[in-house]
PDB file of C-alpha atoms in Angstrom:
ATOM      1  CA  UNK H 162      76.730  78.729  47.910  1.00  0.00           C
ATOM      2  CA  UNK H 163      74.578  76.110  49.616  1.00  0.00           C
ATOM      3  CA  UNK H 164      76.300  72.855  50.520  1.00  0.00           C
ATOM      4  CA  UNK H 165      73.696  70.815  48.616  1.00  0.00           C
ATOM      5  CA  UNK H 166      71.815  72.059  45.564  1.00  0.00           C
ATOM      6  CA  UNK H 167      68.733  70.329  44.221  1.00  0.00           C
ATOM      7  CA  UNK H 168      66.363  71.567  41.519  1.00  0.00           C
ATOM      8  CA  UNK H 169      62.975  71.875  43.248  1.00  0.00           C
ATOM      9  CA  UNK H 170      61.057  71.218  40.025  1.00  0.00           C
ATOM     10  CA  UNK H 171      58.190  70.565  39.791  1.00  0.00           C
ATOM     11  CA  UNK H 172      58.794  67.624  37.474  1.00  0.00           C
ATOM     12  CA  UNK H 173      55.818  66.061  35.691  1.00  0.00           C
ATOM     13  CA  UNK H 174      56.144  62.835  33.667  1.00  0.00           C
ATOM     14  CA  UNK H 175      53.764  60.260  32.134  1.00  0.00           C
ATOM     15  CA  UNK H 176      53.392  56.844  33.732  1.00  0.00           C
ATOM     16  CA  UNK H 177      56.115  54.455  32.592  1.00  0.00           C
ATOM     17  CA  UNK H 178      58.716  57.175  31.978  1.00  0.00           C
ATOM     18  CA  UNK H 179      62.282  57.041  33.272  1.00  0.00           C
ATOM     19  CA  UNK H 180      62.833  59.778  35.845  1.00  0.00           C
ATOM     20  CA  UNK H 181      66.199  61.335  36.607  1.00  0.00           C
ATOM     21  CA  UNK H 182      66.665  63.325  39.816  1.00  0.00           C
ATOM     22  CA  UNK H 183      69.933  65.050  40.646  1.00  0.00           C
ATOM     23  CA  UNK H 184      71.854  66.884  43.335  1.00  0.00           C
ATOM     24  CA  UNK H 185      75.179  68.671  43.355  1.00  0.00           C
ATOM     25  CA  UNK H 186      77.230  69.450  46.412  1.00  0.00           C
ATOM     26  CA  UNK H 187      80.209  71.551  47.369  1.00  0.00           C
ATOM     27  CA  UNK H 188      81.565  69.814  50.484  1.00  0.00           C
ATOM     28  CA  UNK H 189      84.175  67.276  49.356  1.00  0.00           C
ATOM     29  CA  UNK H 190      84.048  65.647  52.814  1.00  0.00           C
ATOM     30  CA  UNK H 191      80.654  64.084  52.069  1.00  0.00           C
ATOM     31  CA  UNK H 192      81.018  60.310  51.810  1.00  0.00           C
ATOM     32  CA  UNK H 193      77.554  58.930  52.513  1.00  0.00           C
ATOM     33  CA  UNK H 194      74.677  59.676  50.164  1.00  0.00           C
ATOM     34  CA  UNK H 195      71.007  58.989  50.643  1.00  0.00           C
ATOM     35  CA  UNK H 196      67.743  59.492  48.809  1.00  0.00           C
ATOM     36  CA  UNK H 197      64.534  59.960  50.729  1.00  0.00           C
ATOM     37  CA  UNK H 198      60.959  60.035  49.439  1.00  0.00           C
ATOM     38  CA  UNK H 199      58.473  62.274  51.212  1.00  0.00           C
ATOM     39  CA  UNK H 200      54.754  62.170  50.576  1.00  0.00           C
ATOM     40  CA  UNK H 201      52.737  65.278  51.343  1.00  0.00           C
ATOM     41  CA  UNK H 202      52.539  66.001  55.079  1.00  0.00           C
ATOM     42  CA  UNK H 203      54.504  62.850  55.968  1.00  0.00           C
ATOM     43  CA  UNK H 204      58.021  62.154  57.216  1.00  0.00           C
ATOM     44  CA  UNK H 205      60.832  61.274  54.769  1.00  0.00           C
ATOM     45  CA  UNK H 206      61.214  57.570  53.910  1.00  0.00           C
ATOM     46  CA  UNK H 207      64.706  56.209  53.213  1.00  0.00           C
ATOM     47  CA  UNK H 208      64.881  54.851  49.641  1.00  0.00           C
ATOM     48  CA  UNK H 209      68.551  54.357  48.843  1.00  0.00           C
ATOM     49  CA  UNK H 210      71.858  54.634  50.662  1.00  0.00           C
ATOM     50  CA  UNK H 211      75.316  54.557  49.073  1.00  0.00           C
ATOM     51  CA  UNK H 212      78.835  55.023  50.293  1.00  0.00           C
ATOM     52  CA  UNK H 213      81.401  56.863  48.160  1.00  0.00           C
ATOM     53  CA  UNK H 214      81.279  56.674  44.351  1.00  0.00           C
ATOM     54  CA  UNK H 215      79.494  54.068  42.269  1.00  0.00           C
ATOM     55  CA  UNK H 216      76.059  52.715  41.476  1.00  0.00           C
ATOM     56  CA  UNK H 217      73.485  50.902  43.560  1.00  0.00           C
ATOM     57  CA  UNK H 218      70.292  49.318  42.259  1.00  0.00           C
ATOM     58  CA  UNK H 219      67.151  48.331  44.153  1.00  0.00           C
ATOM     59  CA  UNK H 220      64.211  47.257  42.040  1.00  0.00           C
ATOM     60  CA  UNK H 221      63.120  50.180  39.861  1.00  0.00           C
ATOM     61  CA  UNK H 222      65.520  52.573  41.616  1.00  0.00           C
ATOM     62  CA  UNK H 223      69.185  53.202  40.787  1.00  0.00           C
ATOM     63  CA  UNK H 224      71.399  55.604  42.730  1.00  0.00           C
ATOM     64  CA  UNK H 225      74.625  56.933  41.227  1.00  0.00           C
ATOM     65  CA  UNK H 226      77.385  58.886  42.954  1.00  0.00           C
ATOM     66  CA  UNK H 227      80.193  60.683  41.119  1.00  0.00           C
ATOM     67  CA  UNK H 228      82.432  62.172  43.794  1.00  0.00           C
ATOM     68  CA  UNK H 229      84.862  63.624  41.245  1.00  0.00           C
ATOM     69  CA  UNK H 230      82.035  65.807  39.894  1.00  0.00           C
ATOM     70  CA  UNK H 231      80.268  66.173  43.273  1.00  0.00           C
ATOM     71  CA  UNK H 232      77.088  64.960  41.601  1.00  0.00           C
ATOM     72  CA  UNK H 233      74.549  62.337  42.625  1.00  0.00           C
ATOM     73  CA  UNK H 234      71.536  60.971  40.772  1.00  0.00           C
ATOM     74  CA  UNK H 235      68.478  58.836  41.379  1.00  0.00           C
ATOM     75  CA  UNK H 236      66.854  57.074  38.442  1.00  0.00           C
ATOM     76  CA  UNK H 237      63.350  55.666  38.605  1.00  0.00           C
ATOM     77  CA  UNK H 238      62.403  53.195  35.863  1.00  0.00           C
ATOM     78  CA  UNK H 239      58.823  52.448  34.811  1.00  0.00           C
ATOM     79  CA  UNK H 240      57.536  55.280  36.980  1.00  0.00           C
ATOM     80  CA  UNK H 241      54.139  54.821  38.632  1.00  0.00           C
ATOM     81  CA  UNK H 242      51.565  57.329  39.927  1.00  0.00           C
ATOM     82  CA  UNK H 243      52.416  56.074  43.426  1.00  0.00           C
ATOM     83  CA  UNK H 244      55.948  57.477  42.892  1.00  0.00           C
ATOM     84  CA  UNK H 245      54.465  60.991  42.991  1.00  0.00           C
ATOM     85  CA  UNK H 246      56.190  62.635  45.963  1.00  0.00           C
ATOM     86  CA  UNK H 247      59.029  64.961  46.900  1.00  0.00           C
ATOM     87  CA  UNK H 248      62.468  63.362  46.568  1.00  0.00           C
ATOM     88  CA  UNK H 249      65.177  64.606  48.910  1.00  0.00           C
ATOM     89  CA  UNK H 250      68.882  63.950  48.588  1.00  0.00           C
ATOM     90  CA  UNK H 251      70.878  63.863  51.818  1.00  0.00           C
ATOM     91  CA  UNK H 252      74.576  63.601  52.614  1.00  0.00           C
ATOM     92  CA  UNK H 253      76.875  62.949  55.556  1.00  0.00           C
ATOM     93  CA  UNK H 254      80.611  63.462  55.938  1.00  0.00           C
ATOM     94  CA  UNK H 255      81.095  60.668  58.446  1.00  0.00           C
ATOM     95  CA  UNK H 256      82.844  61.038  61.775  1.00  0.00           C
ATOM     96  CA  UNK H 257      81.130  60.987  65.152  1.00  0.00           C
ATOM     97  CA  UNK H 258      78.407  63.526  64.351  1.00  0.00           C
ATOM     98  CA  UNK H 259      75.885  61.820  62.114  1.00  0.00           C
ATOM     99  CA  UNK H 260      74.301  64.952  60.738  1.00  0.00           C
ATOM    100  CA  UNK H 261      72.453  64.756  57.423  1.00  0.00           C
ATOM    101  CA  UNK H 262      72.583  67.742  55.081  1.00  0.00           C
ATOM    102  CA  UNK H 263      69.577  67.794  52.763  1.00  0.00           C
ATOM    103  CA  UNK H 264      68.734  69.345  49.433  1.00  0.00           C
ATOM    104  CA  UNK H 265      65.474  71.280  49.082  1.00  0.00           C
ATOM    105  CA  UNK H 266      63.736  68.360  47.425  1.00  0.00           C
ATOM    106  CA  UNK H 267      62.280  67.822  43.936  1.00  0.00           C
ATOM    107  CA  UNK H 268      58.503  67.508  43.593  1.00  0.00           C
ATOM    108  CA  UNK H 269      57.674  64.700  41.149  1.00  0.00           C
ATOM    109  CA  UNK H 270      54.250  64.009  39.655  1.00  0.00           C
ATOM    110  CA  UNK H 271      53.677  60.847  37.595  1.00  0.00           C
ATOM    111  CA  UNK H 272      50.539  61.177  35.508  1.00  0.00           C
ATOM    112  CA  UNK H 273      48.440  58.068  34.725  1.00  0.00           C
TER     113      UNK H 273
ATOM    114  CA  UNK K 976      59.588  46.145  64.337  1.00  0.00           C
ATOM    115  CA  UNK K 977      58.001  49.393  65.565  1.00  0.00           C
ATOM    116  CA  UNK K 978      58.894  52.501  63.574  1.00  0.00           C
ATOM    117  CA  UNK K 979      59.595  56.012  64.824  1.00  0.00           C
ATOM    118  CA  UNK K 980      56.592  57.669  66.406  1.00  0.00           C
ATOM    119  CA  UNK K 981      56.060  61.320  67.275  1.00  0.00           C
ATOM    120  CA  UNK K 982      53.502  63.250  69.275  1.00  0.00           C
ATOM    121  CA  UNK K 983      51.521  65.363  68.955  1.00  0.00           C
ATOM    122  CA  UNK K 984      50.672  65.373  65.251  1.00  0.00           C
ATOM    123  CA  UNK K 985      49.741  69.036  65.128  1.00  0.00           C
ATOM    124  CA  UNK K 986      50.214  71.903  67.547  1.00  0.00           C
ATOM    125  CA  UNK K 987      49.246  75.575  67.544  1.00  0.00           C
ATOM    126  CA  UNK K 988      51.086  77.917  69.892  1.00  0.00           C
ATOM    127  CA  UNK K 989      51.320  81.658  70.433  1.00  0.00           C
ATOM    128  CA  UNK K 990      54.522  83.647  70.001  1.00  0.00           C
ATOM    129  CA  UNK K 991      56.522  83.661  73.239  1.00  0.00           C
ATOM    130  CA  UNK K 992      55.144  80.357  74.520  1.00  0.00           C
ATOM    131  CA  UNK K 993      57.112  77.159  75.094  1.00  0.00           C
ATOM    132  CA  UNK K 994      56.516  73.785  73.424  1.00  0.00           C
ATOM    133  CA  UNK K 995      57.617  70.179  74.004  1.00  0.00           C
ATOM    134  CA  UNK K 996      57.598  67.612  71.210  1.00  0.00           C
ATOM    135  CA  UNK K 997      58.085  63.895  71.802  1.00  0.00           C
ATOM    136  CA  UNK K 998      59.649  61.057  69.861  1.00  0.00           C
ATOM    137  CA  UNK K 999      59.950  57.303  70.361  1.00  0.00           C
ATOM    138  CA  UNK K1000      62.806  55.751  68.434  1.00  0.00           C
ATOM    139  CA  UNK K1001      62.621  52.634  66.294  1.00  0.00           C
ATOM    140  CA  UNK K1002      63.250  49.367  68.099  1.00  0.00           C
ATOM    141  CA  UNK K1003      66.984  48.633  68.319  1.00  0.00           C
ATOM    142  CA  UNK K1004      68.045  52.228  67.663  1.00  0.00           C
ATOM    143  CA  UNK K1005      69.986  54.196  70.275  1.00  0.00           C
ATOM    144  CA  UNK K1006      70.487  57.554  68.565  1.00  0.00           C
ATOM    145  CA  UNK K1007      67.881  60.249  67.978  1.00  0.00           C
ATOM    146  CA  UNK K1008      68.221  63.301  65.744  1.00  0.00           C
ATOM    147  CA  UNK K1009      65.842  66.216  65.383  1.00  0.00           C
ATOM    148  CA  UNK K1010      65.288  68.227  62.211  1.00  0.00           C
ATOM    149  CA  UNK K1011      63.233  71.296  61.328  1.00  0.00           C
ATOM    150  CA  UNK K1012      61.578  71.363  57.900  1.00  0.00           C
ATOM    151  CA  UNK K1013      60.105  74.686  56.775  1.00  0.00           C
ATOM    152  CA  UNK K1014      57.546  74.644  53.982  1.00  0.00           C
ATOM    153  CA  UNK K1015      59.188  73.952  50.625  1.00  0.00           C
ATOM    154  CA  UNK K1016      62.606  73.294  52.176  1.00  0.00           C
ATOM    155  CA  UNK K1017      64.672  70.263  53.056  1.00  0.00           C
ATOM    156  CA  UNK K1018      65.042  69.262  56.711  1.00  0.00           C
ATOM    157  CA  UNK K1019      67.623  71.215  58.733  1.00  0.00           C
ATOM    158  CA  UNK K1020      69.596  69.421  61.451  1.00  0.00           C
ATOM    159  CA  UNK K1021      68.868  70.726  64.963  1.00  0.00           C
ATOM    160  CA  UNK K1022      70.771  68.265  67.183  1.00  0.00           C
ATOM    161  CA  UNK K1023      71.402  64.612  67.911  1.00  0.00           C
ATOM    162  CA  UNK K1024      71.317  62.620  71.151  1.00  0.00           C
ATOM    163  CA  UNK K1025      73.237  59.464  72.023  1.00  0.00           C
ATOM    164  CA  UNK K1026      73.473  57.916  75.486  1.00  0.00           C
ATOM    165  CA  UNK K1027      71.362  60.771  76.846  1.00  0.00           C
ATOM    166  CA  UNK K1028      73.993  63.358  75.792  1.00  0.00           C
ATOM    167  CA  UNK K1029      73.917  65.874  72.945  1.00  0.00           C
ATOM    168  CA  UNK K1030      76.138  64.497  70.179  1.00  0.00           C
ATOM    169  CA  UNK K1031      76.282  67.404  67.770  1.00  0.00           C
ATOM    170  CA  UNK K1032      74.213  70.494  67.085  1.00  0.00           C
ATOM    171  CA  UNK K1033      73.248  72.463  64.005  1.00  0.00           C
ATOM    172  CA  UNK K1034      72.889  76.214  63.647  1.00  0.00           C
ATOM    173  CA  UNK K1035      69.998  76.671  66.072  1.00  0.00           C
ATOM    174  CA  UNK K1036      69.883  78.999  69.118  1.00  0.00           C
ATOM    175  CA  UNK K1037      69.999  77.705  72.717  1.00  0.00           C
ATOM    176  CA  UNK K1038      66.242  78.115  73.104  1.00  0.00           C
ATOM    177  CA  UNK K1039      66.079  74.824  71.188  1.00  0.00           C
ATOM    178  CA  UNK K1040      66.971  72.115  73.705  1.00  0.00           C
ATOM    179  CA  UNK K1041      66.470  68.412  74.015  1.00  0.00           C
ATOM    180  CA  UNK K1042      66.537  65.346  76.182  1.00  0.00           C
ATOM    181  CA  UNK K1043      67.043  61.655  75.603  1.00  0.00           C
ATOM    182  CA  UNK K1044      65.752  59.106  78.088  1.00  0.00           C
ATOM    183  CA  UNK K1045      67.183  55.671  79.050  1.00  0.00           C
ATOM    184  CA  UNK K1046      64.662  53.977  76.740  1.00  0.00           C
ATOM    185  CA  UNK K1047      66.107  56.114  73.867  1.00  0.00           C
ATOM    186  CA  UNK K1048      62.956  58.206  73.497  1.00  0.00           C
ATOM    187  CA  UNK K1049      63.527  61.936  73.194  1.00  0.00           C
ATOM    188  CA  UNK K1050      61.997  65.378  73.655  1.00  0.00           C
ATOM    189  CA  UNK K1051      62.564  68.609  71.780  1.00  0.00           C
ATOM    190  CA  UNK K1052      61.833  71.783  73.750  1.00  0.00           C
ATOM    191  CA  UNK K1053      61.548  75.209  72.194  1.00  0.00           C
ATOM    192  CA  UNK K1054      61.299  78.297  74.414  1.00  0.00           C
ATOM    193  CA  UNK K1055      60.186  81.804  73.511  1.00  0.00           C
ATOM    194  CA  UNK K1056      58.516  80.682  70.288  1.00  0.00           C
ATOM    195  CA  UNK K1057      58.875  82.903  67.233  1.00  0.00           C
ATOM    196  CA  UNK K1058      56.727  83.012  64.110  1.00  0.00           C
ATOM    197  CA  UNK K1059      59.632  81.539  62.091  1.00  0.00           C
ATOM    198  CA  UNK K1060      59.551  78.431  64.288  1.00  0.00           C
ATOM    199  CA  UNK K1061      56.434  77.341  62.383  1.00  0.00           C
ATOM    200  CA  UNK K1062      57.544  74.154  60.620  1.00  0.00           C
ATOM    201  CA  UNK K1063      57.380  70.373  60.509  1.00  0.00           C
ATOM    202  CA  UNK K1064      59.612  68.952  63.248  1.00  0.00           C
ATOM    203  CA  UNK K1065      61.037  65.567  62.387  1.00  0.00           C
ATOM    204  CA  UNK K1066      62.626  63.019  64.624  1.00  0.00           C
ATOM    205  CA  UNK K1067      64.939  60.380  63.153  1.00  0.00           C
ATOM    206  CA  UNK K1068      66.473  57.370  64.841  1.00  0.00           C
ATOM    207  CA  UNK K1069      69.452  55.229  63.971  1.00  0.00           C
ATOM    208  CA  UNK K1070      72.055  52.932  65.429  1.00  0.00           C
ATOM    209  CA  UNK K1071      75.236  54.741  66.436  1.00  0.00           C
ATOM    210  CA  UNK K1072      77.881  54.476  63.667  1.00  0.00           C
ATOM    211  CA  UNK K1073      75.127  53.772  61.122  1.00  0.00           C
ATOM    212  CA  UNK K1074      74.428  56.528  58.641  1.00  0.00           C
ATOM    213  CA  UNK K1075      70.916  55.517  57.675  1.00  0.00           C
ATOM    214  CA  UNK K1076      68.388  57.497  59.638  1.00  0.00           C
ATOM    215  CA  UNK K1077      64.709  56.585  59.814  1.00  0.00           C
ATOM    216  CA  UNK K1078      62.204  59.369  60.224  1.00  0.00           C
ATOM    217  CA  UNK K1079      58.949  59.662  62.068  1.00  0.00           C
ATOM    218  CA  UNK K1080      55.846  61.319  60.608  1.00  0.00           C
ATOM    219  CA  UNK K1081      56.676  64.675  62.196  1.00  0.00           C
ATOM    220  CA  UNK K1082      54.898  67.228  64.353  1.00  0.00           C
ATOM    221  CA  UNK K1083      53.503  70.238  62.528  1.00  0.00           C
ATOM    222  CA  UNK K1084      53.952  73.322  64.722  1.00  0.00           C
ATOM    223  CA  UNK K1085      52.154  76.564  63.914  1.00  0.00           C
ATOM    224  CA  UNK K1086      53.124  79.700  65.836  1.00  0.00           C
ATOM    225  CA  UNK K1087      50.649  82.576  65.654  1.00  0.00           C
TER     226      UNK K1087
END
């Protein structure tokens, strides 16, 4: 079993839709959770960062972490064509080795 | 604030050759991590450098090596290139004890 599982999609939605992206994980030591957005042939861009369980909101983006279920989500409200990209979840267990473990990424297309 | 930069953008090498990739970290960051991203996959952690020393390593063979310089820039060296080394190589910088990592645009390496 991979440490981080993420449905690769592809996911296609109309403009204005609410998008839900999810990851599950098996390593209970993970404490830090991140979402990155990656446009084609570019480096990942940090979108959201949360520590432990709970919700965090930033504009149209909301990140949720449920450590009891080992499940994290990213919601995008009022999705725009410019949101079309691959979304990667990433996790870190803390300690002195700041190594991110990534999911495979979900390819999202928002159609005008 | 200058972001993470990487050079070269693209590189084509022959199996068995050696390659050096370069990274300049974001201003104010003292830690550099390298990741390998194969097509359709999430980034895989190679290693991290802090204070010019390796500070953790992923599941990569010793022919993957690195350096960090006093100005926090870094190099990734790969010897005896194999076809499977074809990937996007990403450099990420951060402050030590900070879990958010900021990625550069990557170097796309093709091994023929």
